[in-house]
């Protein structure tokens, strides 16, 4: 027989029927009856006392043992207590347990606090019962009573371990949740690192709090655990008091919220904010040299415009999936917005290895993307910035990668550029130029030259194209191809373009006042066209009394016509309705959709100079454009006419007007009419 358990059946102390009908006959048991210590035997399954000595009857406020045994104790017992007693029953049988607990009895409904030792005892029919022996009676200590009550009924799991991790006590909530009634403190942690962290803190400053994944009877759960160093009240030995709350549902909800806050909804990639904090923490993480690969989809806008936004989304999602497959454990992919992604690759000390990985990534991206019946092949341009995490400054790293990406785009797209100091220098120079242009605009260093356009039938100057130049104080005259693209990219074109528009309109007013018919042609950049301020300015001029709006022609390139055709058409029609003329510039070099050309209100088609210099080989194309111009009722203009042969060919082919060095270079306004015999007559 194991210590603490009394096998009543074998000892024949009790005989007869269980549960209230039990009769004690053994004379020797009379000793127990006479003991002043309250002792009773409890049938856990039936919630009844089956034996009680006299003092126990007094404690339970029962007239005699028979009346006590007849009581159904279930009525005053919470479900929690019943559950706990079931657990005790199991523990008695499994591990010969005994419990020493402050217990609250409710004899006739009045609470009484007693310290009881419980041990297992086999009942006559072999079931496990509970032998209860009072060791201390505390019915006069309400504080103890209340604290014991709280300990027993709280949902907080409270466990006491010895300092080396042996289990000393579990309150009912802890017992219910525990994976087993015999375990070590270390066993509860799914991650040994969490256990180590707790123990280090406990042995160091005596307490710790952690949310950890733990093993419980219900499987793996998240517990918010507080651990405090204390002494075991029974032995006085150092111990650890562990209180735990199950926060699994909360943790899942919080993780979900965090997932949503940290991620891009479309692709599931991390977002910019998360990437930023991640990069800033890299050095703490002990990461070696890292690479930030910034990439975007070449001509993504066209995919969206041509195939729809749904397909655009499919492309982005598919690229994210492919990138994710290529990255390793601690690497990361983030989407910064639009079609811009960033890959953070860790520990890339081997440059060849990095290049190999980037090549594999591009290979993965080059596979066709299929969606329903649509298949699309995309290319990406990328810029890579390599950095030491200790020197991590997110803004610089991202800006370096962005610069490298920009170079990839400049060099024709579908390629990767690795940022280095040379690129850095080039970019510094570029920034210098940008600042210089800005200063030049503010200081009024830009001037407009005019190039005449001549009607081939009347041989008169019908129009002047306003072409901007930068009269740089140190570097002399700078041509537009050196600064217009920069202005376009940086947005400075809006200020500069508006200035040219003002100058051109003013010139048209002056000529009109002089009684001249000469039109002014003004170049409008794509960015300027998209900005609503252009329409505002045009409306403003159109309202001026006597303003010669029919003498103002706006030149737009084909690129302007690519995109949302409805919006573009609407804008062009509004400009035309205000009375301005519209010309399509450098025609034949862009990708405008011919089927839309007829729907736009175009007054003039300017054939790109590359076709003129390509004569006679390019003759058929020029003829095609001339026919198209006739079809849509637009004037045809040949640009870049340099020779007599070109001139003659164009006269013969029925081209309406020409412009080019053969007649005149762009000149300052004072020199404009000097090339002709009369103000608007020229000699050819
Ligand atoms: P564009 O609008 O096509 O202007 C015609 C360009 O061809 C001018 O160059 C002109 O000087 C040049 N050109 C004229 N005849 C000949 C010729 O016989 N042979 C050759 N090889 N070239 C000839 P420019 O002035 O250097 O301007 C270049 C481009 O800069 C313009 O092309 C236009 O796209 C842009 N641009 C100029 N001024 C402005 C402006 O005020 N606003 C905007 N947005 N763009 C402008
Ligand atoms: Mg032009
Ligand atoms: Mg042109």
XYZ file of C-alpha atoms and ligand atoms in Angstrom:
732
model
C 0.000 0.000 0.000
C 1.196 3.460 -0.867
C 1.670 6.115 1.771
C -1.369 8.232 2.475
C -3.965 5.864 1.036
C -6.150 3.680 3.220
C -7.678 0.759 1.471
C -10.905 0.485 3.428
C -12.131 -2.480 1.438
C -9.058 -4.582 2.260
C -8.870 -3.437 5.849
C -12.561 -4.290 6.261
C -13.109 -1.129 8.226
C -16.161 -0.337 6.190
C -18.676 -2.779 4.909
C -22.181 -2.774 3.488
C -23.667 -0.507 0.854
C -21.990 2.677 -0.277
C -23.459 6.204 -0.492
C -25.430 6.901 2.646
C -26.402 3.303 3.343
C -22.954 2.409 4.535
C -22.793 0.894 8.002
C -19.599 0.837 10.007
C -19.401 -2.198 12.177
C -15.755 -2.712 12.883
C -15.132 -2.112 16.560
C -11.556 -0.984 16.027
C -12.871 1.882 13.843
C -14.505 3.277 16.923
C -11.136 4.870 17.726
C -11.420 7.051 14.673
C -14.937 7.953 15.669
C -13.649 9.136 19.022
C -10.784 11.240 17.613
C -11.148 14.971 18.221
C -9.806 15.652 14.724
C -12.664 15.865 12.210
C -12.333 13.023 9.700
C -14.735 12.004 6.970
C -14.709 9.925 3.831
C -16.191 11.414 0.712
C -17.637 9.566 -2.282
C -16.512 11.845 -5.105
C -18.699 10.234 -7.765
C -21.918 10.625 -5.769
C -21.042 13.871 -3.941
C -21.880 12.337 -0.578
C -20.073 11.709 2.676
C -20.030 7.980 3.406
C -18.337 8.101 6.781
C -17.786 10.874 9.379
C -16.589 10.873 12.950
C -18.339 12.843 15.644
C -16.243 16.018 15.398
C -16.702 15.944 11.653
C -20.458 15.828 12.202
C -20.135 18.855 14.484
C -18.039 20.672 11.906
C -20.621 19.899 9.237
C -23.387 20.953 11.690
C -25.105 17.574 11.339
C -27.134 15.914 14.129
C -25.538 12.567 13.461
C -23.542 10.653 10.909
C -26.592 9.153 9.191
C -28.094 12.588 8.581
C -24.758 13.894 7.270
C -24.383 10.905 4.957
C -27.876 11.537 3.648
C -26.982 15.060 2.510
C -26.535 15.671 -1.210
C -23.493 17.951 -1.153
C -23.699 18.669 -4.823
C -26.197 21.451 -4.089
C -23.642 23.659 -2.353
C -20.803 22.812 -4.666
C -19.723 24.821 -7.693
C -19.051 23.072 -10.998
C -15.455 24.208 -10.618
C -15.081 22.399 -7.296
C -16.715 19.254 -8.674
C -14.280 19.323 -11.549
C -11.391 19.780 -9.177
C -12.466 16.863 -7.043
C -12.586 14.724 -10.171
C -9.024 15.785 -10.879
C -8.082 14.850 -7.279
C -9.678 11.454 -7.779
C -7.516 10.953 -10.824
C -4.386 12.171 -9.039
C -5.014 9.853 -6.065
C -5.213 6.877 -8.385
C -2.398 7.867 -10.715
C 0.256 9.186 -8.435
C -0.899 8.555 -4.916
C -1.255 12.295 -4.398
C -2.251 14.041 -1.222
C -3.393 17.639 -0.958
C -3.184 20.049 1.867
C -5.648 22.842 1.249
C -7.575 25.565 2.868
C -11.098 24.528 2.039
C -14.390 26.240 2.492
C -17.222 24.026 3.630
C -20.810 25.137 3.556
C -22.488 23.185 6.354
C -26.137 24.199 6.073
C -25.060 27.004 3.787
C -22.661 28.799 6.204
C -19.061 29.008 4.956
C -16.432 27.567 7.266
C -12.738 27.588 6.454
C -10.673 24.563 7.390
C -7.226 23.313 6.478
C -7.774 19.775 5.263
C -5.456 16.970 4.172
C -6.976 14.921 1.403
C -5.761 11.448 0.532
C -7.129 8.751 -1.721
C -9.079 5.871 -0.222
C -10.662 2.943 -1.989
C -14.350 2.540 -1.224
C -15.913 -0.871 -0.691
C -16.792 -1.244 -4.355
C -13.239 -0.364 -5.434
C -13.937 3.180 -6.606
C -11.560 5.930 -5.511
C -12.926 8.028 -2.663
C -11.357 10.804 -0.616
C -10.202 10.653 2.974
C -10.470 14.108 4.535
C -8.716 15.065 7.741
C -8.931 18.533 9.217
C -5.556 19.805 10.418
C -6.549 23.368 11.205
C -9.852 25.074 11.680
C -9.965 28.702 10.635
C -13.567 29.676 10.721
C -12.674 32.889 12.531
C -10.320 34.282 9.838
C -12.401 35.977 7.154
C -9.324 37.318 5.321
C -7.885 33.826 4.976
C -11.229 32.557 3.996
C -11.586 35.155 1.281
C -8.094 34.761 -0.094
C -8.505 31.009 -0.167
C -11.800 31.417 -1.946
C -10.191 33.729 -4.473
C -7.337 31.320 -5.069
C -9.715 28.444 -5.621
C -12.210 30.157 -7.830
C -10.094 32.492 -9.922
C -9.520 31.790 -13.611
C -5.939 32.922 -13.208
C -3.648 29.910 -13.217
C -1.419 29.976 -10.153
C 1.374 27.465 -9.754
C 4.227 27.187 -7.300
C 7.457 25.547 -8.392
C 10.608 24.959 -6.408
C 13.432 27.112 -7.676
C 14.824 24.138 -9.602
C 11.513 23.700 -11.369
C 9.739 20.923 -9.438
C 5.978 21.323 -9.181
C 4.804 22.176 -5.624
C 1.253 23.425 -6.002
C -1.348 24.253 -8.630
C -4.602 26.081 -7.976
C -7.683 24.571 -9.645
C -7.431 26.793 -12.724
C -3.794 25.792 -13.229
C -4.670 22.159 -12.631
C -7.433 22.294 -15.240
C -5.136 23.728 -17.845
C -1.991 21.754 -17.055
C -0.807 19.133 -19.502
C -0.104 16.823 -16.550
C -0.183 16.936 -12.794
C 3.473 16.010 -12.724
C 5.663 18.254 -14.762
C 8.642 20.532 -14.426
C 8.567 24.290 -14.978
C 10.750 23.899 -18.068
C 8.233 21.470 -19.600
C 5.555 24.082 -20.061
C 7.577 26.162 -22.540
C 7.467 25.246 -26.215
C 10.572 27.305 -26.790
C 13.544 26.591 -24.540
C 14.694 30.166 -25.230
C 11.598 31.460 -23.420
C 12.371 29.248 -20.417
C 15.950 30.442 -20.409
C 14.844 34.066 -20.587
C 12.491 33.590 -17.619
C 15.069 31.746 -15.502
C 17.780 34.310 -16.159
C 15.484 37.122 -15.059
C 14.189 35.161 -12.082
C 17.651 34.347 -10.813
C 18.811 37.859 -11.650
C 16.303 40.365 -10.403
C 13.646 38.009 -9.106
C 10.761 38.475 -11.499
C 9.761 38.413 -15.141
C 6.811 38.686 -17.437
C 6.518 37.007 -20.805
C 3.903 36.041 -23.347
C 4.973 32.575 -24.379
C 3.680 29.601 -26.261
C 3.123 26.822 -23.746
C 2.061 23.165 -23.613
C -1.304 22.664 -21.928
C -3.842 19.862 -21.644
C -5.660 21.575 -24.529
C -2.542 21.659 -26.716
C -0.276 24.619 -27.488
C -1.640 27.936 -26.166
C -0.366 31.461 -25.570
C -0.014 32.388 -21.908
C 0.793 35.744 -20.407
C 3.047 34.548 -17.590
C 4.312 36.471 -14.561
C 6.976 34.776 -12.481
C 8.107 35.957 -9.037
C 10.692 34.620 -6.657
C 9.274 33.703 -3.219
C 9.601 31.095 -0.508
C 7.485 27.990 -0.200
C 5.277 28.593 2.873
C 5.539 24.937 3.840
C 9.287 24.293 3.556
C 10.667 27.806 3.559
C 12.730 26.845 0.491
C 13.143 29.350 -2.397
C 10.393 28.924 -4.944
C 8.887 30.492 -8.046
C 5.289 31.686 -8.021
C 3.893 31.560 -11.524
C 0.632 33.251 -12.475
C -0.634 32.809 -15.983
C -3.556 33.987 -18.083
C -4.545 32.364 -21.349
C -4.254 35.080 -23.993
C -4.460 32.846 -27.060
C -7.560 34.463 -28.555
C -6.252 37.943 -27.793
C -2.874 37.076 -29.295
C -4.469 35.719 -32.461
C -6.612 38.858 -32.781
C -3.587 41.064 -32.111
C -1.397 39.145 -34.532
C -4.085 39.497 -37.161
C -4.332 43.239 -36.526
C -0.556 43.532 -36.678
C -0.477 41.467 -39.869
C -2.929 43.888 -41.422
C -1.013 46.932 -40.157
C 2.343 45.649 -41.402
C 1.274 44.311 -44.765
C 0.195 45.465 -48.138
C -3.340 44.164 -48.638
C -3.031 43.265 -52.317
C 0.124 41.159 -52.294
C 0.578 40.277 -48.619
C 4.088 41.734 -48.785
C 5.306 43.950 -45.944
C 4.688 47.672 -46.321
C 7.088 50.614 -46.265
C 6.650 51.353 -42.541
C 7.473 47.793 -41.570
C 10.461 47.668 -43.912
C 11.773 50.869 -42.357
C 11.612 49.564 -38.783
C 13.024 46.229 -39.909
C 16.051 47.830 -41.554
C 16.665 49.986 -38.514
C 16.726 46.870 -36.340
C 19.043 44.879 -38.593
C 22.210 45.764 -36.702
C 20.704 44.592 -33.385
C 19.843 41.408 -35.190
C 23.508 40.723 -35.935
C 22.971 40.729 -39.719
C 26.022 40.920 -42.001
C 26.244 42.935 -45.231
C 22.768 43.342 -46.778
C 21.409 44.276 -50.189
C 18.311 46.280 -50.904
C 16.930 45.517 -54.337
C 14.402 48.059 -55.519
C 12.448 47.024 -58.580
C 9.430 47.996 -60.596
C 7.596 46.675 -63.603
C 8.580 48.202 -66.926
C 5.698 50.115 -68.511
C 3.295 48.947 -65.850
C 0.929 51.809 -66.659
C 0.514 50.430 -70.145
C -0.372 46.981 -68.772
C -3.030 48.596 -66.602
C -4.325 50.747 -69.432
C -4.308 48.054 -72.072
C -5.330 44.977 -70.079
C -7.244 46.506 -67.190
C -6.559 46.940 -63.506
C -7.559 43.394 -62.656
C -4.738 42.079 -64.816
C -2.446 44.734 -63.328
C -3.252 43.354 -59.872
C -2.623 39.797 -61.049
C 0.805 40.856 -62.305
C 1.712 42.440 -58.966
C 0.488 39.454 -56.962
C 2.280 37.011 -59.217
C 5.559 38.898 -58.968
C 5.231 38.912 -55.174
C 4.656 35.146 -55.164
C 7.690 34.551 -57.390
C 9.910 36.850 -55.347
C 8.815 35.162 -52.126
C 9.826 31.788 -53.530
C 13.309 33.077 -54.238
C 14.099 34.618 -50.889
C 15.674 32.877 -47.924
C 14.641 32.627 -44.277
C 15.392 36.110 -42.969
C 15.115 37.967 -46.277
C 12.086 40.121 -46.820
C 9.899 41.467 -49.574
C 7.979 44.713 -49.252
C 5.730 46.624 -51.621
C 6.213 50.347 -51.404
C 3.175 51.175 -53.514
C 2.104 50.965 -57.151
C 4.400 48.557 -58.940
C 7.385 49.292 -56.686
C 8.804 46.461 -54.610
C 11.823 46.116 -52.375
C 13.678 42.921 -51.591
C 15.901 42.938 -48.551
C 18.539 40.241 -48.902
C 20.659 39.494 -45.844
C 24.262 38.384 -45.542
C 25.362 39.036 -49.114
C 29.122 39.406 -48.608
C 29.709 37.374 -51.796
C 28.890 39.765 -54.664
C 28.963 37.027 -57.330
C 26.516 35.000 -55.268
C 24.248 38.024 -55.002
C 24.380 38.649 -58.738
C 23.527 35.015 -59.352
C 20.495 35.279 -57.087
C 19.340 38.476 -58.764
C 19.696 36.774 -62.149
C 17.536 33.875 -60.932
C 14.951 36.336 -59.715
C 14.777 38.058 -63.084
C 14.518 34.662 -64.747
C 11.530 33.856 -62.501
C 9.922 37.200 -63.371
C 10.343 36.634 -67.094
C 8.001 33.609 -67.149
C 4.636 34.532 -68.698
C 1.879 35.567 -66.309
C -1.418 33.910 -67.125
C -4.860 34.921 -66.010
C -7.940 33.366 -67.580
C -7.309 33.763 -71.304
C -4.801 36.603 -70.924
C -1.070 36.017 -70.974
C 1.427 38.749 -70.388
C 5.200 38.890 -70.308
C 6.720 41.530 -68.125
C 10.223 42.781 -67.515
C 11.443 44.589 -64.463
C 14.085 47.225 -63.883
C 16.002 47.102 -60.654
C 18.485 49.044 -58.576
C 20.587 47.481 -55.838
C 22.118 49.214 -52.860
C 24.520 47.179 -50.714
C 25.017 48.307 -47.129
C 26.352 47.432 -43.696
C 23.501 47.245 -41.186
C 25.517 49.261 -38.641
C 25.509 52.168 -41.068
C 21.875 51.643 -41.936
C 20.055 54.847 -42.722
C 16.896 53.806 -44.454
C 16.432 57.009 -46.415
C 19.923 56.893 -47.915
C 19.794 53.170 -48.672
C 16.430 53.452 -50.367
C 17.435 56.580 -52.217
C 20.659 54.897 -53.470
C 18.672 51.895 -54.696
C 16.162 54.259 -56.268
C 18.952 56.110 -58.088
C 20.327 52.792 -59.364
C 16.822 51.845 -60.504
C 16.546 55.164 -62.276
C 19.785 54.433 -64.131
C 18.378 51.043 -65.192
C 15.353 52.829 -66.630
C 17.493 55.442 -68.334
C 19.590 52.732 -69.952
C 16.603 51.112 -71.598
C 14.854 49.179 -68.803
C 14.869 45.405 -68.154
C 18.172 45.544 -66.302
C 19.791 45.781 -62.887
C 22.126 48.545 -61.754
C 24.293 48.242 -58.643
C 24.692 51.533 -56.881
C 28.308 52.685 -56.468
C 30.148 55.912 -55.810
C 30.347 56.797 -59.518
C 26.600 56.645 -59.748
C 26.515 58.645 -56.558
C 28.723 61.307 -58.160
C 26.605 61.336 -61.314
C 23.551 61.810 -59.190
C 25.206 64.570 -57.185
C 25.940 66.330 -60.470
C 22.408 65.770 -61.554
C 21.111 67.269 -58.318
C 23.438 70.194 -58.901
C 21.926 70.722 -62.355
C 18.427 70.525 -60.921
C 19.279 73.206 -58.375
C 20.905 75.262 -61.151
C 17.807 75.036 -63.384
C 15.600 76.044 -60.475
C 17.800 79.045 -59.858
C 17.827 79.848 -63.604
C 14.019 79.836 -63.761
C 13.807 82.097 -60.703
C 16.430 84.476 -62.107
C 14.844 84.658 -65.572
C 17.779 83.111 -67.461
C 15.557 81.385 -70.016
C 14.737 82.895 -73.368
C 12.526 81.911 -76.293
C 13.684 81.581 -79.892
C 11.285 81.247 -82.788
C 11.563 79.030 -85.822
C 9.418 79.896 -88.841
C 6.985 77.477 -90.456
C 6.267 78.115 -94.113
C 3.288 77.316 -96.294
C 4.528 75.532 -99.425
C 1.838 76.963 -101.710
C 1.981 80.625 -100.649
C 5.661 80.547 -99.605
C 4.772 82.685 -96.613
C 5.666 82.307 -92.970
C 2.457 81.169 -91.372
C 3.682 80.243 -87.961
C 6.528 80.436 -85.456
C 7.436 77.648 -83.063
C 8.465 78.940 -79.644
C 11.564 77.001 -78.528
C 13.040 77.639 -75.149
C 16.779 78.070 -74.461
C 18.745 78.578 -71.294
C 21.085 81.521 -71.452
C 23.376 80.283 -68.696
C 25.544 83.018 -67.091
C 28.677 80.792 -67.173
C 27.999 78.030 -69.679
C 26.414 80.075 -72.481
C 23.376 79.011 -74.486
C 22.048 75.594 -73.451
C 19.646 73.714 -75.719
C 16.360 72.252 -74.432
C 17.287 68.570 -74.745
C 19.746 69.167 -71.856
C 17.180 70.579 -69.436
C 13.618 69.817 -70.638
C 13.748 66.100 -69.640
C 15.051 67.056 -66.178
C 12.344 69.669 -65.824
C 9.785 67.094 -66.885
C 10.960 64.539 -64.333
C 11.222 66.964 -61.451
C 8.048 68.893 -62.183
C 9.917 72.150 -62.885
C 8.411 71.959 -66.382
C 5.185 73.300 -64.936
C 6.767 76.634 -64.034
C 8.969 76.788 -67.136
C 6.168 75.675 -69.488
C 3.820 78.255 -68.035
C 6.465 80.928 -68.620
C 6.919 79.884 -72.279
C 3.134 79.851 -72.688
C 2.977 83.399 -71.334
C 5.783 84.590 -73.616
C 4.275 82.849 -76.677
C 0.779 84.228 -76.017
C 2.213 87.702 -75.519
C 4.013 87.387 -78.880
C 0.767 86.355 -80.585
C -0.944 89.424 -79.073
C 1.878 91.706 -80.306
C 1.723 90.315 -83.865
C -2.052 90.562 -83.903
C -1.773 94.189 -82.801
C 0.715 94.739 -85.657
C -1.836 93.262 -88.039
C 0.164 90.134 -88.737
C -1.482 86.738 -89.191
C 1.466 84.704 -87.922
C 0.541 81.933 -85.502
C 2.599 80.899 -82.468
C 3.216 77.238 -81.798
C 3.947 76.317 -78.172
C 5.244 72.950 -76.973
C 3.281 71.393 -74.127
C 5.002 68.573 -72.231
C 3.121 65.425 -71.081
C 3.292 66.494 -67.455
C 2.076 69.961 -68.257
C -0.803 68.489 -70.240
C -1.860 66.265 -67.353
C -1.856 69.144 -64.909
C -5.168 70.984 -64.750
C -3.366 74.310 -64.366
C -2.805 74.322 -68.133
C -6.544 74.402 -68.780
C -6.886 77.128 -66.172
C -4.277 79.277 -67.899
C -5.801 78.667 -71.338
C -9.253 79.628 -70.057
C -7.742 82.740 -68.489
C -6.192 83.884 -71.809
C -9.272 82.953 -73.822
C -11.369 85.317 -71.687
C -9.168 88.314 -72.536
C -10.927 90.587 -75.044
C -9.348 90.448 -78.476
C -7.010 87.609 -77.538
C -5.968 85.875 -80.800
C -6.663 82.351 -79.556
C -7.022 80.970 -83.091
C -3.396 82.010 -83.600
C -2.128 79.848 -80.746
C -1.267 76.245 -81.501
C -0.375 73.788 -78.761
C 2.066 71.032 -79.734
C 1.688 67.776 -77.885
C 3.659 64.607 -78.499
C 2.166 61.192 -79.101
C 3.054 60.057 -75.576
C 0.435 62.450 -74.276
C -2.214 60.523 -76.175
C -1.402 57.193 -74.511
C -3.490 56.358 -71.467
C -7.100 56.925 -70.586
C -8.477 57.951 -73.965
C -11.756 59.287 -72.601
C -10.062 61.781 -70.264
C -7.536 62.816 -72.916
C -10.229 63.312 -75.550
C -12.306 65.354 -73.106
C -9.371 67.645 -72.338
C -8.441 68.080 -76.002
C -12.035 68.897 -76.909
C -12.188 71.489 -74.155
C -8.973 73.131 -75.413
C -10.344 73.106 -78.972
C -13.671 74.526 -77.758
C -11.773 77.456 -76.223
C -10.560 78.198 -79.751
C -6.941 76.981 -79.602
C -5.377 74.865 -82.315
C -3.822 71.505 -81.497
C -0.834 69.929 -83.265
C 0.618 66.498 -82.790
C 4.405 66.812 -82.646
C 7.141 64.366 -83.712
C 4.462 62.201 -85.301
C 5.514 58.658 -86.186
C 7.926 58.125 -83.306
C 5.437 57.291 -80.557
C 2.913 54.554 -80.027
C -0.323 56.406 -80.458
C -3.267 54.304 -81.406
C -4.274 55.295 -84.930
C -7.892 54.369 -84.340
C -8.097 57.091 -81.697
C -6.348 59.793 -83.741
C -9.518 60.485 -85.705
C -11.487 61.038 -82.500
C -9.155 63.738 -81.227
C -9.629 67.338 -82.441
C -6.240 67.649 -84.193
C -5.526 70.606 -86.522
C -2.029 69.715 -87.507
C 0.324 66.727 -87.802
C 4.052 67.458 -87.574
C 6.007 64.665 -89.234
C 9.080 63.850 -87.185
C 12.373 65.064 -88.629
C 13.839 61.539 -88.630
C 11.510 60.674 -91.557
C 12.617 63.755 -93.488
C 16.317 63.049 -92.981
C 15.578 59.434 -93.944
C 14.367 60.368 -97.436
C 14.027 58.858 -99.971
C 13.807 55.527 -98.037
C 11.184 56.899 -95.690
C 9.115 58.302 -98.569
C 6.304 55.711 -98.306
C 5.865 56.407 -94.596
C 5.714 60.162 -95.176
C 3.105 59.622 -97.901
C 1.088 57.507 -95.479
C 1.166 60.270 -92.880
C 0.228 62.877 -95.481
C -2.807 60.759 -96.433
C -3.751 60.333 -92.789
C -3.531 64.112 -92.225
C -5.846 64.705 -95.218
C -8.272 62.076 -93.914
C -8.644 63.769 -90.558
C -8.615 67.253 -92.068
C -5.359 68.300 -90.447
C -2.519 70.364 -91.885
C 0.646 68.382 -92.568
C 3.967 69.877 -91.491
C 7.376 68.397 -92.253
C 9.909 69.109 -89.502
C 13.698 69.258 -89.866
C 13.855 70.093 -93.535
C 17.525 70.763 -94.209
C 18.076 70.397 -97.942
C 16.682 71.511 -101.265
C 16.088 67.845 -102.217
C 13.945 67.281 -99.155
C 12.103 70.511 -99.851
C 11.364 69.532 -103.478
C 10.235 66.033 -102.506
C 7.792 67.511 -99.986
C 6.426 70.075 -102.475
C 5.864 67.266 -104.978
C 4.203 65.028 -102.425
C 1.652 67.638 -101.455
C 2.883 68.402 -97.946
C 1.206 71.584 -96.641
C 3.934 73.252 -94.623
C 7.572 72.842 -93.683
C 9.941 73.866 -90.906
C 13.696 73.374 -90.856
C 17.220 74.737 -91.085
C 16.817 74.925 -94.868
C 14.593 77.935 -94.261
C 15.785 79.178 -90.920
C 17.163 78.021 -87.605
C 15.253 79.047 -84.491
C 16.199 82.704 -83.941
C 15.618 85.483 -81.404
C 12.416 87.390 -82.045
C 14.280 90.434 -83.432
C 15.815 88.309 -86.186
C 12.639 86.415 -86.980
C 11.479 88.177 -90.163
C 14.955 89.004 -91.429
C 15.223 85.676 -93.269
C 12.407 86.702 -95.638
C 12.102 89.457 -98.289
C 9.024 90.938 -96.618
C 7.995 90.461 -93.014
C 6.173 87.249 -93.785
C 7.503 86.362 -97.206
C 10.509 84.144 -97.726
C 12.640 83.327 -100.690
C 13.317 79.711 -101.469
P 10.428 69.977 -81.254
O 9.211 70.542 -80.615
O 10.231 68.884 -82.207
O 11.159 71.166 -81.903
C 11.878 71.085 -83.071
C 13.299 70.866 -82.794
O 13.949 70.517 -83.982
C 14.013 72.096 -82.271
O 15.052 71.686 -81.447
C 14.603 72.681 -83.507
O 15.737 73.500 -83.305
C 15.010 71.439 -84.228
N 15.109 71.640 -85.665
C 14.394 72.475 -86.426
N 14.778 72.367 -87.732
C 15.754 71.441 -87.771
C 16.539 70.884 -88.806
O 16.450 71.233 -89.979
N 17.430 69.933 -88.490
C 17.564 69.518 -87.186
N 18.457 68.571 -86.939
N 16.855 70.022 -86.180
C 15.945 70.980 -86.475
P 15.308 72.347 -80.088
O 15.008 73.778 -80.102
O 16.642 71.902 -79.617
O 14.185 71.661 -79.206
C 14.200 70.305 -78.984
C 12.944 69.849 -78.334
O 12.825 70.421 -77.050
C 11.699 70.298 -79.042
O 11.430 69.480 -80.127
C 10.687 70.185 -77.980
O 10.269 68.865 -77.858
C 11.500 70.561 -76.781
N 11.178 71.947 -76.416
C 11.725 73.081 -76.856
N 11.147 74.138 -76.258
C 10.199 73.659 -75.428
C 9.245 74.235 -74.534
O 9.122 75.451 -74.405
N 8.435 73.401 -73.857
C 8.543 72.056 -74.005
N 7.729 71.285 -73.284
N 9.401 71.466 -74.805
C 10.232 72.262 -75.538
Mg 7.552 71.154 -81.293
Mg 9.064 68.120 -83.297
